[in-house]
Amino acid sequence: MSDIKNKIASLIETLTNELYNEYPDRPYPLASGNCGVFAASLSAVLTENNISHHFKIFSKRKRNAKTWASAKLLRVDGCHVVVCIDGTNFDCDVTPSDDDIKEWCREEYGCNIYTYHIHDMNIPSMIEYCSSETYPWIDADIFYNKIKNIFKTL
């Protein structure tokens, strides 16, 4: 794994530990509805540091979404959202494969799962999509500030 991928993996582990301490009653602070706003916040920090990436949405619905606005309009439910850097997914499980994510989604939702590659870097539009389709319980600004501060230390 490249240096930047190792740095992101370390960031996720540090962030997870911080959030476990802050939200002890919530066992999955980077998931359970927060995957999209976590991905949006991570994306903002990656963009500030000129690190190329895109997103993947794992959904129960088969549609033709290419942007956050079209995903929202077409009601592409976000079973899971990840950041992808050079073919590596980053989420609450650090670096899960597409197959691992699809298997988890199939177990959780009991249906076929479709993957959408989203190259739309409109973060406000992404947060709007996530607010309506993934139901976050931690605000994107909290994620962004924590990610930015952790990223500086790595």
mmCIF file of C-alpha atoms in Angstrom:
data_model
loop_
_atom_site.group_PDB
_atom_site.id
_atom_site.type_symbol
_atom_site.label_atom_id
_atom_site.label_comp_id
_atom_site.label_asym_id
_atom_site.label_seq_id
_atom_site.Cartn_x
_atom_site.Cartn_y
_atom_site.Cartn_z
ATOM 1 C CA MET A 1 0.000 0.000 0.000
ATOM 2 C CA SER A 2 1.349 3.439 -0.878
ATOM 3 C CA ASP A 3 2.335 6.024 1.719
ATOM 4 C CA ILE A 4 -0.862 8.040 1.239
ATOM 5 C CA LYS A 5 -3.009 4.925 1.556
ATOM 6 C CA ASN A 6 -1.189 3.984 4.770
ATOM 7 C CA LYS A 7 -1.720 7.525 6.034
ATOM 8 C CA ILE A 8 -5.467 7.352 5.299
ATOM 9 C CA ALA A 9 -5.720 3.918 6.960
ATOM 10 C CA SER A 10 -3.972 5.285 10.062
ATOM 11 C CA LEU A 11 -6.245 8.338 10.026
ATOM 12 C CA ILE A 12 -9.345 6.119 9.966
ATOM 13 C CA GLU A 13 -8.102 4.037 12.886
ATOM 14 C CA THR A 14 -7.291 7.159 14.942
ATOM 15 C CA LEU A 15 -10.625 8.793 14.088
ATOM 16 C CA THR A 16 -12.541 5.632 14.978
ATOM 17 C CA ASN A 17 -10.857 5.470 18.388
ATOM 18 C CA GLU A 18 -11.611 9.147 19.077
ATOM 19 C CA LEU A 19 -15.259 8.726 18.128
ATOM 20 C CA TYR A 20 -15.655 5.532 20.168
ATOM 21 C CA ASN A 21 -14.578 7.556 23.193
ATOM 22 C CA GLU A 22 -16.945 10.433 22.377
ATOM 23 C CA TYR A 23 -19.941 8.248 21.478
ATOM 24 C CA PRO A 24 -19.586 5.148 23.681
ATOM 25 C CA ASP A 25 -23.221 4.121 23.143
ATOM 26 C CA ARG A 26 -22.788 4.068 19.341
ATOM 27 C CA PRO A 27 -20.542 1.169 18.248
ATOM 28 C CA TYR A 28 -20.054 2.209 14.590
ATOM 29 C CA PRO A 29 -19.378 5.957 14.368
ATOM 30 C CA LEU A 30 -18.023 5.825 10.790
ATOM 31 C CA ALA A 31 -20.948 3.712 9.619
ATOM 32 C CA SER A 32 -24.534 3.306 10.830
ATOM 33 C CA GLY A 33 -25.625 6.244 8.691
ATOM 34 C CA ASN A 34 -22.414 8.262 8.835
ATOM 35 C CA CYS A 35 -20.527 6.640 5.953
ATOM 36 C CA GLY A 36 -21.493 9.329 3.444
ATOM 37 C CA VAL A 37 -20.699 12.403 5.536
ATOM 38 C CA PHE A 38 -17.462 10.721 6.651
ATOM 39 C CA ALA A 39 -16.597 10.158 2.956
ATOM 40 C CA ALA A 40 -17.502 13.782 2.111
ATOM 41 C CA SER A 41 -15.335 15.113 4.928
ATOM 42 C CA LEU A 42 -12.423 12.850 4.032
ATOM 43 C CA SER A 43 -12.823 13.987 0.419
ATOM 44 C CA ALA A 44 -12.589 17.652 1.412
ATOM 45 C CA VAL A 45 -9.267 17.022 3.190
ATOM 46 C CA LEU A 46 -7.964 14.895 0.307
ATOM 47 C CA THR A 47 -8.889 17.635 -2.167
ATOM 48 C CA GLU A 48 -7.136 20.278 -0.033
ATOM 49 C CA ASN A 49 -4.028 18.089 -0.224
ATOM 50 C CA ASN A 50 -4.313 17.447 -3.991
ATOM 51 C CA ILE A 51 -4.972 13.722 -3.568
ATOM 52 C CA SER A 52 -6.973 12.279 -6.452
ATOM 53 C CA HIS A 53 -9.985 10.171 -5.492
ATOM 54 C CA HIS A 54 -13.596 9.394 -6.291
ATOM 55 C CA PHE A 55 -16.559 7.803 -4.539
ATOM 56 C CA LYS A 56 -18.574 4.617 -4.748
ATOM 57 C CA ILE A 57 -22.186 4.208 -3.743
ATOM 58 C CA PHE A 58 -23.401 0.687 -3.000
ATOM 59 C CA SER A 59 -27.164 0.614 -3.505
ATOM 60 C CA LYS A 60 -30.182 -1.681 -3.723
ATOM 61 C CA ARG A 61 -31.519 0.274 -6.689
ATOM 62 C CA LYS A 62 -30.337 -0.074 -10.263
ATOM 63 C CA ARG A 63 -30.335 3.396 -11.772
ATOM 64 C CA ASN A 64 -28.037 5.496 -13.960
ATOM 65 C CA ALA A 65 -26.562 7.916 -11.418
ATOM 66 C CA LYS A 66 -23.329 9.701 -12.220
ATOM 67 C CA THR A 67 -23.545 12.728 -9.921
ATOM 68 C CA TRP A 68 -24.773 13.358 -6.380
ATOM 69 C CA ALA A 69 -27.715 15.347 -7.725
ATOM 70 C CA SER A 70 -28.747 12.518 -10.068
ATOM 71 C CA ALA A 71 -28.329 9.955 -7.268
ATOM 72 C CA LYS A 72 -30.648 12.005 -5.082
ATOM 73 C CA LEU A 73 -33.148 12.641 -7.886
ATOM 74 C CA LEU A 74 -33.225 8.944 -8.842
ATOM 75 C CA ARG A 75 -33.507 7.944 -5.161
ATOM 76 C CA VAL A 76 -30.382 5.793 -5.258
ATOM 77 C CA ASP A 77 -30.408 4.601 -1.675
ATOM 78 C CA GLY A 78 -26.959 4.690 -0.166
ATOM 79 C CA CYS A 79 -26.560 1.334 1.541
ATOM 80 C CA HIS A 80 -22.911 2.319 1.786
ATOM 81 C CA VAL A 81 -20.635 5.111 0.508
ATOM 82 C CA VAL A 82 -16.830 4.919 0.324
ATOM 83 C CA VAL A 83 -13.892 6.984 -0.877
ATOM 84 C CA CYS A 84 -11.729 5.274 -3.488
ATOM 85 C CA ILE A 85 -8.044 6.088 -4.070
ATOM 86 C CA ASP A 86 -6.258 4.244 -6.881
ATOM 87 C CA GLY A 87 -8.618 1.268 -6.636
ATOM 88 C CA THR A 88 -8.589 1.043 -2.819
ATOM 89 C CA ASN A 89 -11.808 1.677 -0.895
ATOM 90 C CA PHE A 90 -11.686 3.549 2.409
ATOM 91 C CA ASP A 91 -14.442 3.378 5.005
ATOM 92 C CA CYS A 92 -15.103 2.287 8.596
ATOM 93 C CA ASP A 93 -13.419 -1.070 7.891
ATOM 94 C CA VAL A 94 -10.364 0.838 6.605
ATOM 95 C CA THR A 95 -9.811 -0.857 3.197
ATOM 96 C CA PRO A 96 -12.623 -3.293 2.350
ATOM 97 C CA SER A 97 -12.920 -4.805 -1.117
ATOM 98 C CA ASP A 98 -16.003 -4.264 -3.280
ATOM 99 C CA ASP A 99 -16.882 -7.923 -2.721
ATOM 100 C CA ASP A 100 -16.678 -7.525 1.066
ATOM 101 C CA ILE A 101 -18.919 -4.460 0.950
ATOM 102 C CA LYS A 102 -21.438 -6.142 -1.349
ATOM 103 C CA GLU A 103 -21.516 -9.237 0.856
ATOM 104 C CA TRP A 104 -22.168 -7.111 3.959
ATOM 105 C CA CYS A 105 -24.886 -5.137 2.127
ATOM 106 C CA ARG A 106 -26.546 -8.348 0.879
ATOM 107 C CA GLU A 107 -26.574 -9.716 4.438
ATOM 108 C CA GLU A 108 -27.870 -6.425 5.844
ATOM 109 C CA TYR A 109 -30.478 -5.677 3.159
ATOM 110 C CA GLY A 110 -31.180 -9.102 1.642
ATOM 111 C CA CYS A 111 -30.971 -8.153 -2.032
ATOM 112 C CA ASN A 112 -28.680 -7.535 -4.998
ATOM 113 C CA ILE A 113 -26.307 -4.589 -4.631
ATOM 114 C CA TYR A 114 -25.256 -2.237 -7.437
ATOM 115 C CA THR A 115 -22.116 -0.096 -7.444
ATOM 116 C CA TYR A 116 -21.970 3.476 -8.735
ATOM 117 C CA HIS A 117 -18.676 5.273 -9.359
ATOM 118 C CA ILE A 118 -19.209 8.955 -8.621
ATOM 119 C CA HIS A 119 -16.554 11.434 -9.773
ATOM 120 C CA ASP A 120 -18.624 14.460 -8.754
ATOM 121 C CA MET A 121 -16.608 16.516 -6.238
ATOM 122 C CA ASN A 122 -19.511 18.812 -5.333
ATOM 123 C CA ILE A 123 -19.324 18.236 -1.574
ATOM 124 C CA PRO A 124 -22.412 20.321 -0.649
ATOM 125 C CA SER A 125 -24.422 18.244 -3.138
ATOM 126 C CA MET A 126 -22.924 15.051 -1.703
ATOM 127 C CA ILE A 127 -23.824 16.066 1.853
ATOM 128 C CA GLU A 128 -27.365 16.869 0.695
ATOM 129 C CA TYR A 129 -27.593 13.415 -0.914
ATOM 130 C CA CYS A 130 -26.208 11.727 2.219
ATOM 131 C CA SER A 131 -28.580 13.612 4.503
ATOM 132 C CA SER A 132 -31.536 12.224 2.575
ATOM 133 C CA GLU A 133 -30.232 8.725 1.788
ATOM 134 C CA THR A 134 -27.805 7.595 4.516
ATOM 135 C CA TYR A 135 -29.232 9.379 7.588
ATOM 136 C CA PRO A 136 -26.088 10.558 9.397
ATOM 137 C CA TRP A 137 -26.047 11.267 13.127
ATOM 138 C CA ILE A 138 -22.652 13.030 13.245
ATOM 139 C CA ASP A 139 -22.401 16.393 11.472
ATOM 140 C CA ALA A 140 -20.051 16.673 8.484
ATOM 141 C CA ASP A 141 -18.272 19.653 10.099
ATOM 142 C CA ILE A 142 -17.339 17.502 13.096
ATOM 143 C CA PHE A 143 -15.874 14.852 10.797
ATOM 144 C CA TYR A 144 -14.090 17.443 8.667
ATOM 145 C CA ASN A 145 -12.400 19.173 11.626
ATOM 146 C CA LYS A 146 -11.317 15.888 13.189
ATOM 147 C CA ILE A 147 -10.022 14.477 9.884
ATOM 148 C CA LYS A 148 -8.153 17.697 9.061
ATOM 149 C CA ASN A 149 -6.488 17.753 12.486
ATOM 150 C CA ILE A 150 -5.540 14.064 12.398
ATOM 151 C CA PHE A 151 -4.241 14.341 8.822
ATOM 152 C CA LYS A 152 -1.826 17.114 9.913
ATOM 153 C CA THR A 153 -0.306 14.868 12.574
ATOM 154 C CA LEU A 154 0.397 11.887 10.333
#
